[in-house]
Tab-separated table of C-alpha atoms and ligand atoms in Angstrom:
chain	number	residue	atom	x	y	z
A	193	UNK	CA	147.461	86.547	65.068
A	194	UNK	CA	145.661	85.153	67.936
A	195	UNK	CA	141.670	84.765	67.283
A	196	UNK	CA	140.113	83.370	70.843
A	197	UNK	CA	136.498	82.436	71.083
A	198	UNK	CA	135.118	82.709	75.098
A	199	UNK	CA	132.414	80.318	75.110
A	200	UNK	CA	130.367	79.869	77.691
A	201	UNK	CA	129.191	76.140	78.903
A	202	UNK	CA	125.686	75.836	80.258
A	203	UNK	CA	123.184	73.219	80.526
A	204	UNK	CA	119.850	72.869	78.772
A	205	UNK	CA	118.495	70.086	80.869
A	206	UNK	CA	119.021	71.515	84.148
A	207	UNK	CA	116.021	69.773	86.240
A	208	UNK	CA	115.415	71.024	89.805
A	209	UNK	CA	113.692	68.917	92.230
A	210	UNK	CA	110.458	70.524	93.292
A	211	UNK	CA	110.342	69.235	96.416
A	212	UNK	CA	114.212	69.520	97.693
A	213	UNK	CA	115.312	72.491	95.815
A	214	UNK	CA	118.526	70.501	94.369
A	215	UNK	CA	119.416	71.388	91.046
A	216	UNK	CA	120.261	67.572	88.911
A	217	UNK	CA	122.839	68.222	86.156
A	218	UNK	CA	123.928	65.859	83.793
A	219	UNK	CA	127.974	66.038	83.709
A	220	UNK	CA	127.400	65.313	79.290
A	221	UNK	CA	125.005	67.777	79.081
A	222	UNK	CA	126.931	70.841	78.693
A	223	UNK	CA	126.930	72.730	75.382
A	224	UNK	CA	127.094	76.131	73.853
A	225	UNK	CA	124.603	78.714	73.222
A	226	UNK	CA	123.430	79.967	69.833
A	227	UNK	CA	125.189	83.141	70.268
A	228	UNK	CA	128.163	81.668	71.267
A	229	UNK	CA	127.799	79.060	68.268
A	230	UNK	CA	127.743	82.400	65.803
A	231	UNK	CA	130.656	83.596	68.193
A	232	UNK	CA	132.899	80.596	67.903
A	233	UNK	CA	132.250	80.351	63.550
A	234	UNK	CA	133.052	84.315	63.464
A	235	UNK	CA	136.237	83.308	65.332
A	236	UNK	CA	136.931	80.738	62.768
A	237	UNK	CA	136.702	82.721	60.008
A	238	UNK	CA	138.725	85.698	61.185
A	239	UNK	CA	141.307	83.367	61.571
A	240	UNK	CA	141.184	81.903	58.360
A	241	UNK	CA	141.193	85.179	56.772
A	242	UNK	CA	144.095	87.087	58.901
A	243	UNK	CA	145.828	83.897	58.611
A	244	UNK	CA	145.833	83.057	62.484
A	245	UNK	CA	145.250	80.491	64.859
A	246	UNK	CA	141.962	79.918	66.431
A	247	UNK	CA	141.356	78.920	70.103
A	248	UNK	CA	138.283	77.993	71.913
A	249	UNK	CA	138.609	78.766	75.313
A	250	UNK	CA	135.602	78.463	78.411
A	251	UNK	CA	135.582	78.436	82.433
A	252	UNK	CA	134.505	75.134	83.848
A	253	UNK	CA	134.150	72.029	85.244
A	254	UNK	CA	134.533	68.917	83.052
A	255	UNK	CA	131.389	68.883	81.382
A	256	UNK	CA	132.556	71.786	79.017
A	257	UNK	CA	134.412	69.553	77.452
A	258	UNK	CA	131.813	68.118	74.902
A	259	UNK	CA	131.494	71.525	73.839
A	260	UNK	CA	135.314	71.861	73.364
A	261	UNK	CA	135.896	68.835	71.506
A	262	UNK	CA	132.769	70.379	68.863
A	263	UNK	CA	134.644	72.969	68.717
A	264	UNK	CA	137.916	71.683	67.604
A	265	UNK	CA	135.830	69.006	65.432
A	266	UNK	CA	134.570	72.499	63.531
A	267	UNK	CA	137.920	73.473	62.989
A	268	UNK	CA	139.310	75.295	65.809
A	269	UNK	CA	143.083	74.854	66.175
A	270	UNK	CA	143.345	74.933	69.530
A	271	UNK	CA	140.823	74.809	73.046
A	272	UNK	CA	141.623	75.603	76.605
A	273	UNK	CA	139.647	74.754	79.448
A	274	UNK	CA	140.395	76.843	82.175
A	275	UNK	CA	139.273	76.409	86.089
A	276	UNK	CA	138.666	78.696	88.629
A	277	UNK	CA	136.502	81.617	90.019
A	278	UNK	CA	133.675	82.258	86.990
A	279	UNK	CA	130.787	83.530	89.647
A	280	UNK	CA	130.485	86.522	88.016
A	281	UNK	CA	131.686	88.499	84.495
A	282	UNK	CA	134.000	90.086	86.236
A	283	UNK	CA	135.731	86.430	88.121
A	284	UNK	CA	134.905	84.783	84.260
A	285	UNK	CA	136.630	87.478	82.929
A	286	UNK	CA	139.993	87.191	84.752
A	287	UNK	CA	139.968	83.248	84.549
A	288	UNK	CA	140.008	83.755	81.017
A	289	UNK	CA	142.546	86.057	80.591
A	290	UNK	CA	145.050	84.310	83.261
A	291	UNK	CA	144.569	81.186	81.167
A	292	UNK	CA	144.457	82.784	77.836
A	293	UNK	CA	148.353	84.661	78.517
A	294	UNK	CA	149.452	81.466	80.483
A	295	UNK	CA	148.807	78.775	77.580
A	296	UNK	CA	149.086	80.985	74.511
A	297	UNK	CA	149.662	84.403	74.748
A	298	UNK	CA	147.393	87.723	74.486
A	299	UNK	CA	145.178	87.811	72.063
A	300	UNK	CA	144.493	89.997	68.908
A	301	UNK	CA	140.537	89.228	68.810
A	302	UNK	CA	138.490	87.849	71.520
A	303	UNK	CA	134.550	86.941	70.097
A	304	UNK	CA	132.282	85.988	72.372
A	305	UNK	CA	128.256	85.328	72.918
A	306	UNK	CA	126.406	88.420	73.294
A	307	UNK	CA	124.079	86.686	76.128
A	308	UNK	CA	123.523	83.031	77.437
A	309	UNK	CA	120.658	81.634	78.419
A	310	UNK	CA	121.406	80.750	82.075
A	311	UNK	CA	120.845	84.516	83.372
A	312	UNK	CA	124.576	85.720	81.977
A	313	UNK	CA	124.735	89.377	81.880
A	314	UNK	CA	126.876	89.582	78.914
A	315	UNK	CA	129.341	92.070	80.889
A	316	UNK	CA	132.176	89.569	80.990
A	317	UNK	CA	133.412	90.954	77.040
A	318	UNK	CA	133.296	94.364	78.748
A	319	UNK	CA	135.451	92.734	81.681
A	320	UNK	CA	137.509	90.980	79.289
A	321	UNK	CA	137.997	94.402	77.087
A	322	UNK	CA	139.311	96.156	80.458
A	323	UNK	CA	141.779	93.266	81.327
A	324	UNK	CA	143.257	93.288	77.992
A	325	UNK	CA	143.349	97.251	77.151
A	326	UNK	CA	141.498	95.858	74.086
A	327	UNK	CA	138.654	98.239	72.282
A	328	UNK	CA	135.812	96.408	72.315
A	329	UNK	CA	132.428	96.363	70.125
A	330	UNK	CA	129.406	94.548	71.799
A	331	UNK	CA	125.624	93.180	70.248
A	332	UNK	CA	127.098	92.583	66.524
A	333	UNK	CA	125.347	91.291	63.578
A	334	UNK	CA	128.457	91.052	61.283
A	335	UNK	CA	132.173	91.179	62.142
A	336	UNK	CA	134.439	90.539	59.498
A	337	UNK	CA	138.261	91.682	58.558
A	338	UNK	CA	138.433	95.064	57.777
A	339	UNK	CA	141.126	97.510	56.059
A	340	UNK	CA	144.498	98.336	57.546
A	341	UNK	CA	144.259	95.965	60.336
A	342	UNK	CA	141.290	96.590	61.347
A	343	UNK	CA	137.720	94.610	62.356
A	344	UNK	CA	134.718	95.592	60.443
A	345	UNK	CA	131.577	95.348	62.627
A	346	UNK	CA	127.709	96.036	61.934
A	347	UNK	CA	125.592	96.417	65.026
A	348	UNK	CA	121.556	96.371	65.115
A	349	UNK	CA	120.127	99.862	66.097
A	350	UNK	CA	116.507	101.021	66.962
A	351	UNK	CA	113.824	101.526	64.199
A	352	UNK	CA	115.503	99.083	62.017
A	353	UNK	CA	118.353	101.525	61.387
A	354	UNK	CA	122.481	99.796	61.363
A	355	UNK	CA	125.715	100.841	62.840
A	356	UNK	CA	129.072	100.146	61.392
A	357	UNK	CA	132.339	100.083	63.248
A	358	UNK	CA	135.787	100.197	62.542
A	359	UNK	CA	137.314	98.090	65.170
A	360	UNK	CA	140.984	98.805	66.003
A	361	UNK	CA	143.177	95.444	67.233
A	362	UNK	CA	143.413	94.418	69.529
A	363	UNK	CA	139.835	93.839	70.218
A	364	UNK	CA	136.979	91.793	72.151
A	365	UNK	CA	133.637	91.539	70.414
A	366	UNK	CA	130.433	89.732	71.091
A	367	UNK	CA	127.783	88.823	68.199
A	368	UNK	CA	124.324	88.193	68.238
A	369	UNK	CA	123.138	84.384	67.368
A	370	UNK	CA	121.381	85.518	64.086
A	371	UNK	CA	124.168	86.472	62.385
A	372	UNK	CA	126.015	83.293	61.343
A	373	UNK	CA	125.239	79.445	61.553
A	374	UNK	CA	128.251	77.396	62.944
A	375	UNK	CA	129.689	75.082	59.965
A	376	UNK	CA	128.820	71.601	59.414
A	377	UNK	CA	131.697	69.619	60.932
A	378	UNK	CA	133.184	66.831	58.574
A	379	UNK	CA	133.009	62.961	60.276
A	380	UNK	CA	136.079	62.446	60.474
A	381	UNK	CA	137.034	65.573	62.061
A	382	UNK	CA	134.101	64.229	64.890
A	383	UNK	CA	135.646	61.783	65.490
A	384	UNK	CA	139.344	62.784	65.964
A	385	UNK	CA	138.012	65.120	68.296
A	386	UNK	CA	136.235	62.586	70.939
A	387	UNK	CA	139.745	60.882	71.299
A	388	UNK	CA	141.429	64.646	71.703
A	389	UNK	CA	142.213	65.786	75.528
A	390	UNK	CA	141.274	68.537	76.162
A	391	UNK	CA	143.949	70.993	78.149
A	392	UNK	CA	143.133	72.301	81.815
A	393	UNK	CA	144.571	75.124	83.265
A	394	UNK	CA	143.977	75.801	86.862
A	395	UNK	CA	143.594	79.760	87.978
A	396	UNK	CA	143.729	80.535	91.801
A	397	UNK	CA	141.622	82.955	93.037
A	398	UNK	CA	142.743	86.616	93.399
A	399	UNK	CA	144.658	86.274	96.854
A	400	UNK	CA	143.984	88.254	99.747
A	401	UNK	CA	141.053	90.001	97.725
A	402	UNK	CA	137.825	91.544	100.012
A	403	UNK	CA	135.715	89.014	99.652
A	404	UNK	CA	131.895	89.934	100.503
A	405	UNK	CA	131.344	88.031	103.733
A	406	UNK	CA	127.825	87.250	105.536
A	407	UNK	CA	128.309	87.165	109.173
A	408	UNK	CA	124.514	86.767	110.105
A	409	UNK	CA	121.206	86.219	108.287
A	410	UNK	CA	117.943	87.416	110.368
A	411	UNK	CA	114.867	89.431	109.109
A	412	UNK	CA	115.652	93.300	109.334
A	413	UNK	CA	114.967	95.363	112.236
A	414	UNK	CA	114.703	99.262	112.049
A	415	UNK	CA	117.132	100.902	114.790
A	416	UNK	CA	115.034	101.397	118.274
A	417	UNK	CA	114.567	105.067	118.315
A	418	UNK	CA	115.812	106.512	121.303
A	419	UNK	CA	112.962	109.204	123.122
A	420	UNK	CA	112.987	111.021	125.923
A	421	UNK	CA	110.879	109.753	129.080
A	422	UNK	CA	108.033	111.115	129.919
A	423	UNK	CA	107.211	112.969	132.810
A	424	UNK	CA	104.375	111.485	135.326
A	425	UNK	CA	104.148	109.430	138.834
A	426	UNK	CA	102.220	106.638	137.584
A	427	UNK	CA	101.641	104.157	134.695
A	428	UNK	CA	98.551	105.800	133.681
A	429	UNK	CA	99.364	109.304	133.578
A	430	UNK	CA	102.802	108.871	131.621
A	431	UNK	CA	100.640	106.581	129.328
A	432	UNK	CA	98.173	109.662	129.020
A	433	UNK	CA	101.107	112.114	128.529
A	434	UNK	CA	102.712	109.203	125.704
A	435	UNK	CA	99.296	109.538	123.857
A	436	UNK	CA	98.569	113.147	123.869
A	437	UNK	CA	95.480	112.564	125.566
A	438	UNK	CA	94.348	115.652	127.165
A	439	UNK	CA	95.959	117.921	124.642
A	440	UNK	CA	93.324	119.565	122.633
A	441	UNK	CA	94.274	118.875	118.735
A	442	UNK	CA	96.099	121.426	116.783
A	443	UNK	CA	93.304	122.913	114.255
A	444	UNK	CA	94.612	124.075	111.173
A	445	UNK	CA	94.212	127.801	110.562
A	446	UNK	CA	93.772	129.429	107.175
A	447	UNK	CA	94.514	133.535	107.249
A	448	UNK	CA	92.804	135.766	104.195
A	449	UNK	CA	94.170	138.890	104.945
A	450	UNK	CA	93.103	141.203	102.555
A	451	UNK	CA	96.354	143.185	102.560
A	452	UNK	CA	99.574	141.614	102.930
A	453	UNK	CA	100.833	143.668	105.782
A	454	UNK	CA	97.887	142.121	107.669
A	455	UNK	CA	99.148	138.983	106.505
A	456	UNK	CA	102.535	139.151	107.951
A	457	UNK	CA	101.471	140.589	111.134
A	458	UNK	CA	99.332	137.409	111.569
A	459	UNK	CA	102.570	135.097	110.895
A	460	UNK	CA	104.536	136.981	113.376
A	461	UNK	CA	101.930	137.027	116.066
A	462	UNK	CA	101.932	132.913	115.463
A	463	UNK	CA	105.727	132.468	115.764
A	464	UNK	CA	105.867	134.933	118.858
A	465	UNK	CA	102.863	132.762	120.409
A	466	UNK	CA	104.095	129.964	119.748
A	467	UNK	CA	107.985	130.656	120.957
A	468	UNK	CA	109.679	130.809	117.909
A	469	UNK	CA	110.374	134.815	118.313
A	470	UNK	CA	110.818	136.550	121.072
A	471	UNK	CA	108.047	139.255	121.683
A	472	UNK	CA	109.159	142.051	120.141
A	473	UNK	CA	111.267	140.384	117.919
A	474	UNK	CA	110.887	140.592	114.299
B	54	UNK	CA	101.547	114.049	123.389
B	55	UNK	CA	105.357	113.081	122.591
B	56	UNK	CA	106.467	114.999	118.853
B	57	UNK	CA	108.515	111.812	118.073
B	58	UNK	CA	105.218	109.744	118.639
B	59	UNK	CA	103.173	111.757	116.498
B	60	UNK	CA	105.221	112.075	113.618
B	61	UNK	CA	104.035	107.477	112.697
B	62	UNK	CA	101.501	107.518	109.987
B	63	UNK	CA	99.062	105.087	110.785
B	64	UNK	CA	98.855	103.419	107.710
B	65	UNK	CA	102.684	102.936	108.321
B	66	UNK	CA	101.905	101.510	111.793
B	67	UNK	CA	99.542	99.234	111.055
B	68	UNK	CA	101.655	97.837	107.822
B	69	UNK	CA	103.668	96.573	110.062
B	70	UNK	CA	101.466	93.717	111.753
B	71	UNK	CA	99.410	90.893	110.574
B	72	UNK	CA	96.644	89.823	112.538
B	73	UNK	CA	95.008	86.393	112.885
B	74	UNK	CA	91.299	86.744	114.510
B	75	UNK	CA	90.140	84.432	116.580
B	76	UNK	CA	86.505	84.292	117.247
B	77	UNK	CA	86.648	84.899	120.640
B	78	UNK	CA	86.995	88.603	121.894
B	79	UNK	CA	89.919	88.821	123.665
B	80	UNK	CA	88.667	92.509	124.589
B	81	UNK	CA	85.564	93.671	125.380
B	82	UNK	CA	84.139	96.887	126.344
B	83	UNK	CA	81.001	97.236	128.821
B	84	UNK	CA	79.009	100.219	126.944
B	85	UNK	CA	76.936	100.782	129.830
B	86	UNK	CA	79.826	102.107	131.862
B	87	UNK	CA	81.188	103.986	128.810
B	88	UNK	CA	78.288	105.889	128.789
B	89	UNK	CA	78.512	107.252	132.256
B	90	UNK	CA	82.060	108.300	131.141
B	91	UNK	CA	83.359	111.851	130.488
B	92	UNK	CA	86.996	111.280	129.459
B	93	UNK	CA	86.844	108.283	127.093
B	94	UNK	CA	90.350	108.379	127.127
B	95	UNK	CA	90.721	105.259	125.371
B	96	UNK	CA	90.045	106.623	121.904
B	97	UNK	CA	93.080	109.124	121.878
B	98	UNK	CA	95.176	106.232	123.606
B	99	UNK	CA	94.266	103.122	121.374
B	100	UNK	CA	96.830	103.257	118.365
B	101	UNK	CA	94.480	101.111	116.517
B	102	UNK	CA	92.029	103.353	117.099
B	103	UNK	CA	89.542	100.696	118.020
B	104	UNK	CA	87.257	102.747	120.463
B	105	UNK	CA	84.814	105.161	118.545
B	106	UNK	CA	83.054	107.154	120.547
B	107	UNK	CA	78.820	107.496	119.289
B	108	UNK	CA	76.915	110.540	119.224
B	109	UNK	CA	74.809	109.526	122.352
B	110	UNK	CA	77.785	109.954	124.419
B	111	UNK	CA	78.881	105.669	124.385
B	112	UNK	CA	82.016	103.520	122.666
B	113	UNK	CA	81.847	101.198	120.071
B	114	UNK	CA	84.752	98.663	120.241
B	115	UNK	CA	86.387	96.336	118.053
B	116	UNK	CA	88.472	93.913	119.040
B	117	UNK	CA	89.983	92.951	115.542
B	118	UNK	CA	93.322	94.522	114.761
B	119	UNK	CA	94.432	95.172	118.227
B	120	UNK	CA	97.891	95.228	119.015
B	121	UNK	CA	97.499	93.645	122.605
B	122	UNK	CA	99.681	96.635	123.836
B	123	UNK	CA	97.271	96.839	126.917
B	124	UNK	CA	97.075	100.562	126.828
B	125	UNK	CA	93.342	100.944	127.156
B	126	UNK	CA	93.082	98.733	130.014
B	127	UNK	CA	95.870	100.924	131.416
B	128	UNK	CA	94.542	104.472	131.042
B	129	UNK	CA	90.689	103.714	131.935
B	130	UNK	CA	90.258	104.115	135.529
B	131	UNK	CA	86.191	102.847	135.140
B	132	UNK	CA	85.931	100.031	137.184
B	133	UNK	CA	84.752	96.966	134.909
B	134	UNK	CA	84.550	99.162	131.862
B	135	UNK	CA	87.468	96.712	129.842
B	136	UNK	CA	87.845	93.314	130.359
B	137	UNK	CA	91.221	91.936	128.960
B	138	UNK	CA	92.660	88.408	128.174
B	139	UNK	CA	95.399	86.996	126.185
B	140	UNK	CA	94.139	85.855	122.802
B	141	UNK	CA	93.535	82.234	122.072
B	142	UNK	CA	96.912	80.293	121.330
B	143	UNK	CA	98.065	80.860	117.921
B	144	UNK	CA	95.619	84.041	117.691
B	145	UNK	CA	96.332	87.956	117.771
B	146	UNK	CA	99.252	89.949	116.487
B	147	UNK	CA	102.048	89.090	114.536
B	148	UNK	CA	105.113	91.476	113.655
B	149	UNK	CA	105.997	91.889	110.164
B	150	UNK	CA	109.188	93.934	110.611
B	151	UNK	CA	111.640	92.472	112.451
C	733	SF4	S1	86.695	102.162	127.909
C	733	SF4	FE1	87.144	103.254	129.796
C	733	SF4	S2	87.986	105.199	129.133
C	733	SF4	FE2	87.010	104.271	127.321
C	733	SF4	S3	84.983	105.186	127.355
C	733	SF4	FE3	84.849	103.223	128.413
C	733	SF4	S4	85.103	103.812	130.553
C	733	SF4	FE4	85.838	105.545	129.388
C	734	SF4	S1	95.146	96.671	123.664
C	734	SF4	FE1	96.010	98.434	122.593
C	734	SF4	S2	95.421	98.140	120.470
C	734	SF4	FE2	94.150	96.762	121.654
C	734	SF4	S3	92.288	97.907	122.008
C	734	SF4	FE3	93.631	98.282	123.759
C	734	SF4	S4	94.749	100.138	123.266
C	734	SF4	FE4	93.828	99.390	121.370
């Protein structure tokens, strides 16, 4: 039993220069959000009680790896630092899995974050669900072991009201940060963890996939429409023509005919004056 | 008048410029020939509609929000009626679209 917890690294103290527009990160800085706190102590204790192993696994560069080595000092057996494409949920979600199979195998239970602060969309457990043929069960309050091998999940509905779930293996959830406080870890487990390495795996990008491409950037401009010329021998009378000078200005008529036969005849006198039947035509 | 033409809201039309005034008229209109003329074609021509014609048979012209398409200048055949300069540097119309 395989119990992986997808964190997701971002920084708090991202400062952007006002002036320049560059974005200042501090390579220590990176750490885990509350959700994925409550995801990664969920993970723990599902695989304390199926009796599994417990991986923390993110996509990143090397500051993720403060947030790896809390998570092993909180107990998790394992982490996995995988690098490659993580642009979207959809790139996050296949670096994971490539990395997750590669180092140890597919998983049973995959918790995750429901959202992180730096504008994530929370699609990558869907992503991740798709990959894996898992079921998945998103937004949870509670998720713990269930009967016959299965999860047991609670999810917050509207007007106060709850949902529970019986979530078939194997599965990828992602919990709300309200639901659980990550445990206090023990000192010495602190500090076995800043001497721990943390394992990289590499993940090329999808080859040969379409990638979007931008092959020029200037402000849009409608299609010219293409019109007919205008008949006239000099500037000033094709200008006239152009602006519908000398036509007189189609008046709107309104017809009350009394009697509906009237009414008709009117219409059909219009469309034969105006070419649309041919006189006599009906 | 061409159906295509016709068929531009004005609103849309004029959405699609900015204009930045400058204090001198880069346009003006002699009244005292408009009144001695019959067609005042220049108020179906302008698309800006900047000529309005008055009830005692003159033209009241605006200069502000003119396109600088020349048209007016073009279609009135009264000598001395329009006189027509390029707006000040870093005056008159500027495209939005495109
Ligand atoms: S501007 Fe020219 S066309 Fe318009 S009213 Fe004056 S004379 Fe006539
Ligand atoms: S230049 Fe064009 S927009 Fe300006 S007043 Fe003349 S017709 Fe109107």
């Amino acid at each position: 039993m395989l119990v992986a917890a997808a964190l997701r690294c971002f920084d708090p103290h991202t400062a952007v220069d006002p002036l320049t527009g560059v974005v200042r990160e501090d390579p220590h800085a990176g750490r885990a959000s509350e959700a994925d706190l409550a995801a990664l102590e969920h993970a723990l204790r599902l695989a304390e009680a199926l009796g599994g192993r417990c991986v923390a696994v993110t996509v990143g560069g090397a500051r993720a790896d403060g947030m790896l080595r809390e998570a092993l000092a909180a107990g998790a057996h394992a982490v996995l630092r995988a690098e490659g494409p993580g642009h979207d949920g959809a790139a996050t979600a296949r670096t994971l899995h490539r990395a997750l199979l590669a180092r140890h195998g597919a998983p049973d239970v995959v918790v995750c974050g429901d959202r992180s602060p730096d504008h994530g969309t929370g699609s990558t457990p869907a992503f991740l669900a798709a990959r894996l043929g898992a079921a998945q069960a998103l937004g949870l309050l509670e998720l713990s072991p269930g009967r016959q091998g299965t999860l047991h999940a609670v999810r917050r509905l509207d007007g106060g009201r709850r949902e529970r779930l019986r979530v078939p293996l194997p599965a990828v959830c992602s919990v709300e940060a309200g639901g659980v406080r990550l445990r206090r870890a023990a000192l010495p487990a602190v500090l076995a963890a800043r001497r721990a390495g943390v394992p990289v795996l590499a993940v090329a990008p999808p080859a040969g996939a379409q990638q979007v491409r931008t092959v020029a950037v200037r402000p849009y401009r409608p299609r010219p429409k293409e019109l007919p010329a205008v008949a006239g021998g000099t500037a000033r009378e094709r200008m006239l023509e152009l602006t519908g000078t000398f036509v007189p200005p189609a008046v709107a008529r309104v017809v009350r005919a009394e009697d509906p036969v009237l009414a008709v005849d009117e219409l059909l006198a219009f469309l034969r004056t105006h070419g649309y039947l041919k006189e006599g035509g009906r | 008048m061409n159906a295509e033409y016709r068929g531009i809201d004005f609103e849309d039309r004029m959405s699609t410029v900015d204009f930045r005034l400058s204090e001198r008229a880069h346009i003006s209109v002699d009244a005292a020939v408009c009144r001695s003329c019959t067609a005042q074609v220049c108020v179906h021509a302008c698309p800006a509609k900047l000529f309005v014609p008055t009830s005692d048979g003159g033209i009241l012209f605006n200069y502000e929000q003119c396109f600088e398409c020349g048209t007016c200048y073009e279609v009135c055949d009264a000598e001395g009626a329009i006189t027509w300069t390029y707006p000040d540097g870093g005056h008159g119309v500027v495209f939005r679209q495109g």
